Coordinates of C-alpha atoms in Angstrom, one line a residue:
M1237 CA 88.1 93.6 38.4
E1238 CA 84.9 94.0 40.5
L1239 CA 85.4 95.7 43.8
S1240 CA 83.2 94.8 46.7
E1241 CA 81.9 97.4 49.0
P1242 CA 83.4 97.2 52.5
N1243 CA 81.3 95.8 55.2
P1244 CA 80.5 98.6 57.7
I1245 CA 80.1 96.1 60.5
D1246 CA 83.6 94.7 59.9
E1247 CA 85.0 98.3 59.7
K1248 CA 83.5 99.2 63.0
S1249 CA 84.8 96.0 64.6
N1250 CA 88.3 96.6 63.3
A1251 CA 88.2 100.2 64.4
Q1252 CA 87.2 99.2 68.0
T1253 CA 90.0 96.7 68.0
E1254 CA 92.6 99.2 66.9
V1255 CA 91.6 101.8 69.5
T1256 CA 93.6 102.0 72.7
S1257 CA 93.4 104.3 75.7
T1258 CA 97.2 104.8 75.9
S1259 CA 98.5 108.1 74.5
D1260 CA 102.1 106.8 73.9
V1261 CA 101.2 104.2 71.3
D1262 CA 102.9 104.5 67.9
F1263 CA 100.3 104.1 65.2
S1264 CA 102.7 103.6 62.3
T1265 CA 102.3 100.5 60.1
E1266 CA 105.5 99.0 61.3
S1267 CA 104.8 99.7 65.0
V1268 CA 101.3 98.2 64.7
Q1269 CA 102.6 95.0 63.1
E1270 CA 105.3 94.7 65.9
Q1271 CA 102.6 95.1 68.6
K1272 CA 100.6 92.4 66.9
D1273 CA 103.4 90.0 66.6
G1274 CA 104.9 90.5 70.0
A1275 CA 107.8 88.2 70.9
S1276 CA 109.0 85.4 68.6
H1277 CA 107.4 82.8 70.7
D1278 CA 104.0 84.7 70.5
V1279 CA 104.2 84.3 66.6
Y1280 CA 104.9 80.6 67.0
D1281 CA 102.1 80.0 69.4
M1282 CA 99.6 81.7 67.2
S1283 CA 100.7 79.7 64.1
R1284 CA 100.3 76.5 66.0
M1285 CA 96.7 77.3 66.7
G1286 CA 96.2 78.3 63.1
K1287 CA 95.0 81.8 64.1
R1288 CA 95.8 85.2 62.4
R1289 CA 97.3 87.9 64.6
E1290 CA 94.7 90.8 64.8
L1291 CA 95.0 92.3 68.3
R1292 CA 97.8 94.4 69.6
R1293 CA 100.0 93.0 72.4
I1294 CA 100.0 96.2 74.5
F1295 CA 99.5 94.6 78.0
R1296 CA 102.4 93.7 80.3
F1297 CA 102.8 91.8 83.5
I1298 CA 101.8 94.7 85.7
S1299 CA 98.7 95.3 83.6
I1300 CA 97.5 91.8 84.1
V1301 CA 98.3 91.8 87.8
G1302 CA 96.3 95.0 88.1
S1303 CA 93.2 93.1 87.1
V1304 CA 93.4 91.0 90.3
M1305 CA 93.8 93.9 92.6
K1306 CA 90.1 94.3 93.2
P1307 CA 89.4 90.8 94.6
L1308 CA 92.6 91.2 96.6
G1309 CA 91.4 94.5 98.0
Y1310 CA 88.1 92.8 98.9
L1311 CA 90.0 90.1 100.8
V1312 CA 92.2 92.6 102.7
G1313 CA 89.1 94.6 103.6
W1314 CA 87.4 91.6 105.1
S1315 CA 90.6 90.6 106.9
S1316 CA 91.1 94.0 108.4
A1317 CA 87.5 94.4 109.5
F1318 CA 87.2 91.0 111.1
G1319 CA 90.7 91.4 112.6
W1320 CA 89.6 94.6 114.4
V1321 CA 86.3 93.0 115.6
T1322 CA 88.0 89.8 116.9
G1323 CA 90.6 92.0 118.5
C1324 CA 88.1 93.6 120.8
P1325 CA 87.6 90.5 123.0
S1326 CA 91.4 90.2 123.3
A1327 CA 91.6 93.7 124.8
A1328 CA 88.8 92.9 127.1
Q1329 CA 90.5 89.7 128.2
L1330 CA 93.5 91.7 129.5
T1331 CA 91.1 93.8 131.6
A1332 CA 89.3 90.7 132.8
T1333 CA 92.6 89.0 133.8
L1334 CA 93.8 92.1 135.8
V1335 CA 90.4 92.2 137.6
R1336 CA 90.7 88.5 138.5
G1337 CA 94.2 89.1 139.8
L1338 CA 93.0 92.0 141.9
V1339 CA 90.2 89.9 143.4
L1340 CA 92.7 87.2 144.4
L1341 CA 94.9 89.9 145.8
R1342 CA 92.1 91.2 148.1
N1343 CA 90.7 87.7 148.8
P1344 CA 93.1 84.8 148.2
N1345 CA 90.3 82.3 148.9
A1346 CA 88.0 83.6 146.1
S1347 CA 87.0 81.1 143.4
V1348 CA 87.5 83.1 140.2
D1349 CA 89.8 80.7 138.3
A1350 CA 87.2 79.0 136.1
L1351 CA 87.3 79.8 132.4
W1352 CA 83.5 80.5 132.3
Q1353 CA 84.0 83.2 134.9
T1354 CA 86.7 84.9 132.9
T1355 CA 84.4 84.7 129.8
L1356 CA 81.7 86.5 131.8
F1357 CA 84.1 89.2 132.8
I1358 CA 85.1 89.7 129.1
M1359 CA 81.4 89.9 128.1
L1360 CA 80.8 92.5 130.8
F1361 CA 83.6 94.7 129.7
L1362 CA 82.7 94.4 126.1
V1363 CA 79.1 95.4 126.8
A1364 CA 80.3 98.3 129.0
A1365 CA 82.8 99.5 126.3
A1366 CA 80.1 99.3 123.6
A1367 CA 77.6 101.2 125.8
L1368 CA 80.1 104.0 126.4
N1369 CA 80.7 104.2 122.6
I1370 CA 77.0 104.5 122.0
F1371 CA 75.8 106.8 124.7
C1372 CA 79.0 108.8 125.7
A1373 CA 80.5 109.3 122.2
R1374 CA 80.7 113.1 122.8
Q1375 CA 82.9 112.5 125.9
L1376 CA 85.4 110.1 124.1
P1377 CA 87.9 112.8 123.0
V1378 CA 88.0 114.3 126.5
T1379 CA 88.3 110.8 128.1
E1380 CA 91.2 109.9 125.8
G1381 CA 93.0 113.1 126.6
I1382 CA 92.6 112.5 130.4
F1383 CA 93.9 109.0 130.1
V1384 CA 96.9 110.2 128.2
V1385 CA 97.9 112.1 131.3
V1386 CA 97.1 109.1 133.5
H1387 CA 99.3 107.0 131.2
V1388 CA 102.3 109.2 131.5
V1389 CA 101.9 110.0 135.2
G1390 CA 101.3 106.3 135.9
F1391 CA 104.5 105.5 134.1
F1392 CA 106.6 107.6 136.5
V1393 CA 104.7 106.3 139.5
F1394 CA 105.5 102.7 138.6
M1395 CA 109.1 103.5 137.8
I1396 CA 109.7 105.3 141.1
V1397 CA 107.9 102.6 143.2
L1398 CA 109.8 99.7 141.5
W1399 CA 113.2 101.3 141.6
V1400 CA 112.9 102.5 145.2
T1401 CA 111.2 99.5 146.9
S1402 CA 112.4 96.5 144.9
D1403 CA 115.4 94.3 145.3
H1404 CA 117.5 94.8 142.2
A1405 CA 119.1 92.0 140.1
P1406 CA 122.7 92.5 138.9
A1407 CA 123.1 94.0 135.4
K1408 CA 124.8 90.9 134.2
Q1409 CA 121.7 88.8 134.9
V1410 CA 119.5 91.3 133.2
F1411 CA 121.5 91.8 130.0
T1412 CA 123.3 88.5 129.5
Q1413 CA 121.1 85.7 130.8
F1414 CA 118.3 84.3 128.6
Q1415 CA 115.9 81.6 129.7
D1416 CA 113.3 79.5 128.0
N1417 CA 110.7 79.3 130.8
G1418 CA 107.9 78.5 128.3
G1419 CA 109.4 75.2 127.4
W1420 CA 109.9 75.9 123.6
G1421 CA 113.2 74.1 123.4
N1422 CA 115.5 77.1 122.8
T1423 CA 115.7 80.7 123.7
G1424 CA 115.6 81.9 120.0
L1425 CA 112.2 80.3 119.4
S1426 CA 111.0 81.4 122.8
A1427 CA 111.9 85.0 121.9
L1428 CA 110.1 84.8 118.5
V1429 CA 107.0 83.5 120.2
G1430 CA 107.2 86.2 123.0
I1431 CA 107.6 89.1 120.5
T1432 CA 104.1 88.6 119.3
T1433 CA 102.7 90.1 122.5
P1434 CA 104.3 93.6 122.0
L1435 CA 102.7 93.7 118.5
W1436 CA 99.6 94.8 120.4
C1437 CA 101.3 98.1 121.0
F1438 CA 100.8 99.0 117.3
L1439 CA 97.0 98.8 117.8
G1440 CA 97.0 102.4 119.0
P1441 CA 98.6 104.0 115.9
D1442 CA 96.4 101.9 113.6
A1443 CA 93.3 102.9 115.6
G1444 CA 94.0 106.5 114.8
A1445 CA 94.0 105.9 111.1
H1446 CA 90.4 104.7 111.3
M1447 CA 89.3 107.8 113.2
S1448 CA 90.7 110.1 110.5
E1449 CA 87.3 111.3 109.2
E1450 CA 86.6 112.7 112.6
L1451 CA 89.9 114.5 113.0
K1452 CA 90.5 118.1 112.1
D1453 CA 93.4 118.7 109.7
A1454 CA 93.8 114.9 109.5
S1455 CA 96.4 114.9 106.7
R1456 CA 98.8 116.7 109.0
V1457 CA 97.8 115.8 112.5
L1458 CA 97.3 112.1 112.1
P1459 CA 100.7 111.1 110.7
S1460 CA 102.4 113.3 113.3
A1461 CA 100.3 111.7 116.1
M1462 CA 101.0 108.2 114.9
M1463 CA 104.8 108.6 114.5
W1464 CA 105.3 110.6 117.8
G1465 CA 103.0 108.2 119.7
S1466 CA 104.8 105.2 118.4
F1467 CA 108.2 106.7 119.2
F1468 CA 107.5 107.8 122.8
N1469 CA 105.6 104.7 123.7
A1470 CA 108.4 102.6 122.4
L1471 CA 110.9 104.6 124.5
L1472 CA 108.7 104.4 127.6
G1473 CA 108.1 100.7 127.0
L1474 CA 111.8 99.9 126.7
L1475 CA 112.5 101.8 129.9
M1476 CA 109.7 99.9 131.7
L1477 CA 110.9 96.5 130.4
I1478 CA 114.4 97.2 131.7
T1479 CA 113.0 98.3 135.0
L1480 CA 110.9 95.2 135.4
C1481 CA 113.9 92.9 134.6
F1482 CA 115.9 94.6 137.3
C1483 CA 113.1 94.6 139.9
L1484 CA 111.8 91.0 139.6
G1485 CA 113.6 90.2 142.8
P1486 CA 115.3 87.0 143.9
D1487 CA 113.9 83.6 143.0
W1488 CA 111.6 85.3 140.5
Q1489 CA 110.8 82.1 138.7
D1490 CA 108.8 81.1 141.8
N1491 CA 108.0 84.4 143.4
V1492 CA 106.7 86.0 140.2
L1493 CA 106.0 83.2 137.6
G1494 CA 105.0 80.6 140.1
L1495 CA 106.8 77.8 138.2
T1496 CA 107.0 75.6 141.3
N1497 CA 104.2 76.9 143.6
P1498 CA 101.3 79.1 142.4
T1499 CA 101.7 82.8 143.4
Q1500 CA 98.9 84.6 145.4
T1501 CA 97.5 86.5 142.4
G1502 CA 98.5 84.3 139.5
I1503 CA 99.2 87.5 137.5
S1504 CA 102.9 88.3 137.0
I1505 CA 102.7 92.1 136.9
I1506 CA 100.5 92.3 140.0
Q1507 CA 102.8 89.9 141.8
V1508 CA 105.8 92.0 141.0
L1509 CA 104.0 95.1 142.4
Y1510 CA 103.0 93.1 145.5
N1511 CA 106.5 91.8 146.1
S1512 CA 108.0 95.2 145.5
T1513 CA 105.8 97.0 147.9
D1514 CA 106.6 94.5 150.7
S1515 CA 103.1 93.0 150.5
M1516 CA 101.3 96.3 150.9
I1517 CA 97.8 95.5 149.5
A1518 CA 96.6 99.1 149.4
A1519 CA 99.6 100.2 147.3
T1520 CA 99.3 97.3 145.0
T1521 CA 95.6 97.7 144.6
F1522 CA 96.0 101.4 143.6
M1523 CA 98.6 100.6 141.0
T1524 CA 96.7 97.7 139.7
T1525 CA 93.6 99.9 139.4
I1526 CA 95.6 102.2 137.1
L1527 CA 96.4 99.3 134.9
I1528 CA 92.7 98.2 134.8
L1529 CA 91.5 101.7 133.9
L1530 CA 94.1 102.0 131.1
S1531 CA 93.2 98.6 129.8
M1532 CA 89.5 99.4 129.8
V1533 CA 90.1 102.6 127.9
G1534 CA 92.0 100.5 125.4
T1535 CA 89.0 98.3 125.0
I1536 CA 86.8 101.4 124.4
T1537 CA 89.2 102.6 121.8
C1538 CA 89.3 99.2 120.1
I1539 CA 85.6 99.1 119.7
A1540 CA 85.5 102.7 118.5
S1541 CA 88.1 101.9 115.8
S1542 CA 86.5 98.6 114.8
S1543 CA 83.1 100.2 114.4
R1544 CA 84.5 102.8 112.0
Q1545 CA 86.4 100.1 110.1
V1546 CA 83.3 98.0 109.6
W1547 CA 81.1 101.0 108.8
A1548 CA 83.6 102.3 106.2
F1549 CA 83.8 98.9 104.5
A1550 CA 80.1 98.6 104.5
R1551 CA 79.9 102.1 102.9
D1552 CA 82.0 100.6 100.1
K1553 CA 79.5 97.8 99.8
G1554 CA 82.0 95.2 100.9
F1555 CA 79.8 93.3 103.3
P1556 CA 76.5 91.5 102.8
F1557 CA 73.7 93.6 104.2
S1558 CA 75.9 96.7 103.8
S1559 CA 72.9 99.0 103.5
Y1560 CA 71.9 97.9 107.1
I1561 CA 75.4 98.1 108.5
E1562 CA 76.1 101.6 107.2
Y1563 CA 72.7 102.9 108.3
G1564 CA 73.1 106.1 110.3
Q1565 CA 76.4 107.6 111.1
V1566 CA 79.3 106.8 113.4
G1567 CA 81.0 109.6 115.3
I1568 CA 79.0 111.8 117.6
Y1569 CA 76.0 109.5 117.7
P1570 CA 77.3 106.1 116.4
S1571 CA 74.6 103.8 114.9
T1572 CA 73.9 100.6 116.8
P1573 CA 74.3 98.4 113.7
S1574 CA 77.9 99.6 113.1
L1575 CA 78.8 98.7 116.7

């Protein structure tokens, strides 16, 4: 019998086919054959196609799912980056709304109700917040620390003023009566729609995550700050919510929400302060100014975090023109393209 010499190309191809990167694969003849055959229906499917089983069936469901993680990560990166960028105007809108209410408080005859006027206010605050991020970046940590104190002190100022000066509703009305003033059809759906607003409270903890590269001892300090910040703000928020429900006053549907006749300011929280202080414009102005300053700092923080998010994703080449977006550095002297 004449033996033919083995083809080196076939041997190399077969060798590459047999190699696997896993260290726990059994290379015995029986194990290799079992890996090639797979399940019984795998053998049947191959025979239907008239093909010989040559490759090992070493992949599983999780292995295949892992191959789609990269495009999913790309999608999540885009969603997160654009979510932060589009969230900045929403933060500025709150500031603009409070300013508009304060103007109406001081001058009820002022004409500031048009949507284009609110839009101009939003643009103004966005430009101001971006400018502060560009030119006053070194002062941001100090500013944030100062307004943490303002936030806590302001909480107690509001609590004391509301509990001392307001007419209080009975506890039964606060804890047992639920109303659908939004016209959603039932209180359950109204509650589900309304609960989307407090989700903004989680903007702060998430913002800290995007600043981690500028934080000393980030692996220890950041998780602690996120958890304790969320806990104490949730506690303070719950106390303030209960306080407001007790201090809305009689006929609050008209005196606060203006369901029948428009209120003087058109902004519920400002109207509550105005009613609680017996129409003292100076006191209401002072307390509303605190809210405006806190809201403006929130807008500054939102732009700072979104700039880091966009810059970091561009650093990973996730955006078109990433080389331009990531140009320079964010931090002490943020680059204009990133903002």
